Each structure stands twice: as structure tokens, then as C-alpha cells.
XYZ file of C-alpha atoms in Angstrom:
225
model
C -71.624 189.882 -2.412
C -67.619 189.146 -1.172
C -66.316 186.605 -3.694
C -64.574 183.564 -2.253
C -60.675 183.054 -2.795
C -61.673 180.951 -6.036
C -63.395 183.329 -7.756
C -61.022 185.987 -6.684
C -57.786 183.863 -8.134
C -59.903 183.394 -11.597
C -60.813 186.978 -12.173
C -57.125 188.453 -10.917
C -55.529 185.661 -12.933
C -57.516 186.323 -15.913
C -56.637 190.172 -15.945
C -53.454 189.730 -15.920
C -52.923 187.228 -18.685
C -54.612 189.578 -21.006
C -53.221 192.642 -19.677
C -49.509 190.976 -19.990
C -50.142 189.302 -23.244
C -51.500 192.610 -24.812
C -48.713 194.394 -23.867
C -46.153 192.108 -24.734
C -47.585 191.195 -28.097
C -47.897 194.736 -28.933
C -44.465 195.308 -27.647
C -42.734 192.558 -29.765
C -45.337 193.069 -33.101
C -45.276 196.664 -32.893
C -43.439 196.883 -36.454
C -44.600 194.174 -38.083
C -47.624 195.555 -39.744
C -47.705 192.464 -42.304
C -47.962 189.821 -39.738
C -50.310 191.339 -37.177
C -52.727 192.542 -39.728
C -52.801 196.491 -38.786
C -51.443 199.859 -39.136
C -52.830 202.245 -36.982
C -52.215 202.369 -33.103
C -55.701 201.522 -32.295
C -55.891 198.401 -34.545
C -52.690 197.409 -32.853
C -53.671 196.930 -29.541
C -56.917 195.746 -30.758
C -55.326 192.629 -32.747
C -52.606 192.608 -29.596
C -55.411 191.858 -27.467
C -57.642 189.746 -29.352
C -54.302 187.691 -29.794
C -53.460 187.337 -26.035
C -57.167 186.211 -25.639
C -57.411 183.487 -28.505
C -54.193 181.706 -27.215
C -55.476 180.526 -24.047
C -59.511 180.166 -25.308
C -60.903 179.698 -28.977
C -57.865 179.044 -30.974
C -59.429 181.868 -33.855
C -56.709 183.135 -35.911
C -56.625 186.914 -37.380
C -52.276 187.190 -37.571
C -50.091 184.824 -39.514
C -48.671 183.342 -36.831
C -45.842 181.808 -38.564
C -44.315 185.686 -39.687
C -44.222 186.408 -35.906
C -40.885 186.988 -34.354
C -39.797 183.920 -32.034
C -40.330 185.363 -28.631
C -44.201 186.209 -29.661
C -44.774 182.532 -31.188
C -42.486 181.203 -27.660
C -44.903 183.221 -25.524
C -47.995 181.912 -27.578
C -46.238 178.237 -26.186
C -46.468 179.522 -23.032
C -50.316 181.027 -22.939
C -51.548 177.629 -24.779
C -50.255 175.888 -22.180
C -51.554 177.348 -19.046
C -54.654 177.762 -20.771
C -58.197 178.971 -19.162
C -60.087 178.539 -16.252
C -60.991 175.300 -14.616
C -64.611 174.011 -15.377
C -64.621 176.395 -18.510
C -64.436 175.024 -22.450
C -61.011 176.105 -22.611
C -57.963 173.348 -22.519
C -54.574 174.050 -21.198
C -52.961 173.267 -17.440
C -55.447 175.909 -16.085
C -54.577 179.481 -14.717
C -55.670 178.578 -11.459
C -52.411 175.753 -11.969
C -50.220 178.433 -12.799
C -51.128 180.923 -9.801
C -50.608 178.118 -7.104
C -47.779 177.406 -8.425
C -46.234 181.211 -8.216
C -48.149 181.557 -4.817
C -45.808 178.783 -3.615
C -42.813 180.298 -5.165
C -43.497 183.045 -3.401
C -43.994 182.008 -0.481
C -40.214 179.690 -0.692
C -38.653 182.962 -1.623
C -40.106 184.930 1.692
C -39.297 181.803 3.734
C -43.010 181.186 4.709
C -44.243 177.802 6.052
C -47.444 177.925 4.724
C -48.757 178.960 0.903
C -51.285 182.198 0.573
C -53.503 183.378 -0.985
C -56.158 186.720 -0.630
C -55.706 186.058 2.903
C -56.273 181.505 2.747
C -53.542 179.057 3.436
C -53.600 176.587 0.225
C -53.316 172.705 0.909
C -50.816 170.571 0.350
C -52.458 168.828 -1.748
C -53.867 171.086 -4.091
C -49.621 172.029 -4.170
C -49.309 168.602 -5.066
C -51.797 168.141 -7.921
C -50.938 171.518 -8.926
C -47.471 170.027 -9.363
C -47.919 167.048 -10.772
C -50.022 168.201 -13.993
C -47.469 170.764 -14.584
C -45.036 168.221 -14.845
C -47.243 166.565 -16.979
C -47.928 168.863 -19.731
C -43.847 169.690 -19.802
C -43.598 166.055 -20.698
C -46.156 165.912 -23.729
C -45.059 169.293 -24.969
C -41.427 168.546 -25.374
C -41.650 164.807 -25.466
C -43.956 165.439 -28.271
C -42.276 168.149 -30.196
C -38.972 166.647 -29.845
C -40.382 163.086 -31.391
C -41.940 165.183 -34.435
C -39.044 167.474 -34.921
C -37.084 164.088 -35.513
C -39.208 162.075 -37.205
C -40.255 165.646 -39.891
C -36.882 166.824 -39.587
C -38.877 170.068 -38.907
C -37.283 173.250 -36.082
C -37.999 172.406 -33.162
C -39.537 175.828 -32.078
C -42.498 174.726 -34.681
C -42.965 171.173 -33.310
C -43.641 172.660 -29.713
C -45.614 175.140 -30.995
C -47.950 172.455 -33.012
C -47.675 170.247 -29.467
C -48.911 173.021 -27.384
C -51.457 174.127 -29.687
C -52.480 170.196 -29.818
C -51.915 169.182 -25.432
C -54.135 172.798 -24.920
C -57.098 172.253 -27.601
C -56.169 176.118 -29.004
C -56.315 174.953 -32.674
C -53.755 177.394 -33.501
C -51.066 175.947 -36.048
C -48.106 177.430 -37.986
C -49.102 175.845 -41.005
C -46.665 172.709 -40.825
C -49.610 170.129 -39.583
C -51.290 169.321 -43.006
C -47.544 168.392 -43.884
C -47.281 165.829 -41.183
C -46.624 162.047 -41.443
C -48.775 159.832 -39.694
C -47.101 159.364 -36.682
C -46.769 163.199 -35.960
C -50.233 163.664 -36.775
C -51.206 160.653 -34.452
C -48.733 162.288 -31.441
C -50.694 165.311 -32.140
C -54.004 163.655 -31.531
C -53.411 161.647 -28.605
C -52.107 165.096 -27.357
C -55.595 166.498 -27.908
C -57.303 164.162 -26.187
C -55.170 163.768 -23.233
C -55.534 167.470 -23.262
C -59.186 167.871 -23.368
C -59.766 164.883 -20.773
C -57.507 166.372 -18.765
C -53.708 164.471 -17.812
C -54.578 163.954 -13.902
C -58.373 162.723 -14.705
C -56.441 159.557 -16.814
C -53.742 159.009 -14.158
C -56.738 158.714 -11.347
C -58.611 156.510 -13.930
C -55.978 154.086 -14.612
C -54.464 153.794 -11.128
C -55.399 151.982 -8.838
C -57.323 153.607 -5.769
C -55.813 155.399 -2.567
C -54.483 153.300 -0.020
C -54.695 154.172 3.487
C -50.495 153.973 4.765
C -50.804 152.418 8.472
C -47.092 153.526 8.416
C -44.550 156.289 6.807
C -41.236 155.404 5.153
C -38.298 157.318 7.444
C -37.865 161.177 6.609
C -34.884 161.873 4.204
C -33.432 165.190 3.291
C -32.662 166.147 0.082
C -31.222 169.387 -0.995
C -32.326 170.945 -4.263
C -31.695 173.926 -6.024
């Protein structure tokens, strides 16, 4: 049976995040036998991939995280953010976020009008939403780690890591969370649930409803970028 453009976004999305991840983490962790827990070439890409595959889903944890070099444990950020797929267990801004998002990037950099996909014009409004909860999870991930790293006097590379972890429900940690005060460890909660409810769900819940505009404010142009 022909898959629809959903389904087709999921499954191409979901290759390549483990694909990428793999190679990168077996790229950057190639040496480091201690922290990623094997010796052999084999058991490398093994642990590689089970580690690009945990980040965005079940959180397990088979690598001390916190020997990893800083551009693994900044691409970990990065993967626990975007997270799985929509409807799925997994937390996270959703893949299906992150490839409307570089669908429309794309299609700004070839000048199009209109944002494609597998051969479908995407809505402005999904652009919008998709948009919007990016935005969102930016803000709780550094807002977040930025508050901790002040209030702990902890790096802040391990604060947005723990903030991540928490806005994405991985359950990954670099060990610093049992050392938390109360406050960090309550900014690290309310991250967890906003992040399993879901950022845009709240917004729509506490807002009121959608007006209907009988009539548009004047068209400005603004340049960016």
C-alpha cells in the first residue's frame, strides 16, 4: 500500500536521526573506550547506535555520559529535544517539528512560495505551530538551565543538558540532579510536565478560544535576517 506524506516524513525522519547520530557518536567516541563502554569495532557502533536511539526515546543509559566529550553531550541536547514521533510515548518537540521546519528552510533558500514535501504543499499553519513550539522548548531549555546554573553555581553546558533531559522526558542525567536545591529540582519538574503534556496543548488550554477577525490590521514589512 503507498504510504501517505505522514507516514513517509516519520519513517525518513526516523532513519536519519539514527543513521546521523550513530555516525556522529561513533565519530566523536571513537577513542574513548572508558566512556562508551567498548573496545572492539563492532561493540562501537553497537553502543553508538543504541546511544543515538535512547536520546530521543527511553532515556536507558549504557555510557557515562558525563566522560563524553562536549560536542557528543551538546548533540545529546539537541536529539532530547527534537525527540520522537508525534502520538508515540516519546517526549521532545517531535521529529515531524524538526522536518517542517528544514522543509521551510529549504524552501526560503530556493526562493519557493510554497513549503514541500514528498510531492504536498504544507499549510501555513502547521508552519506556524511548527514554529511556535520550537520557540517554546528554546525558552524552557535555556531559561531553565540558565536559572539552575545560577542558582547551583553549576556549568552551564550541564544545566541544559539536565533541562533537556527534563523538557523531553529522556531521563538521561549527568549525575548533578540528586545534588540539586529545591528550586532546580522544582524547574526540572515543571519542565517534565510541560514536556510530557506537551507546551502548545497548555497554551490552547489556558487561552482563550479563536476569534473570528471581521478585519486585518494593515500589512507591514519587516526585514529580517
Amino acid at each position: 500500500k503507498r504510504l501517505n506524506v505522514y507516514s513517509k516524513v516519520i519513517i525518513f525522519a526516523q532513519i536519519f536521526f539514527i543513521v546521523v547520530g550513530t555516525f556522529v557518536y561513533f565519530i566523536l567516541e571513537y577513542g574513548n573506550i572508558n566512556t562508551i563502554g567498548a573496545e572492539s569495532v563492532g561493540q562501537k557502533i553497537l553502543a553508538s547506535f543504541f546511544q543515538s536511539v535512547t536520546t530521543r526515546t527511553a532515556g536507558f543509559n549504557t555510557a557515562d555520559l558525563s566522560g563524553m566529550t562536549g560536542a557528543s553531550q551538546a548533540i545529546m541536547i539537541v536529539l532530547m529535544m527534537i525527540g520522537g514521533a508525534p502520538g508515540s510515548t516519546a517526549g521532545g518537540m517531535k521529529i515531524t517539528t524538526f522536518a517542517v521546519l528544514t522543509a521551510n528552510a529549504s524552501a526560503t533558500f530556493r526562493q519557493r512560495e510554497d513549503t514541500q514535501m514528498f510531492g504536498r504543499r504544507v499549510g501555513q499553519e502547521v508552519l506556524k505551530n511548527a514554529s511556535t513550539i520550537l520557540m517554546m522548548y528554546l525558552f524552557l531549555v535555556l531559561m531553565g538551565g540558565m536559572v539552575i546554573s545560577v542558582a547551583e553555581n553549576l556549568p552551564i553546558s550541564e544545566c541544559l543538558f539536565e533541562t533537556a533531559s527534563a523538557v523531553g522526558t529522556v531521563g538521561l542525567t549527568l549525575g548533578i540532579t540528586p545534588q540539586l536545591g529545591v528550586l532546580s529540582k522544582g524547574i526540572l519538574i515543571a519542565l517534565m510536565f510541560l514536556g510530557r503534556v506537551g507546551g502548545l496543548t497548555l497554551v490552547y488550554a489556558a487561552m482563550p478560544g479563536r476569534k473570528s477577525a471581521h478585519a486585518k490590521m494593515p500589512l507591514e514589512k519587516i526585514n529580517v535576517g
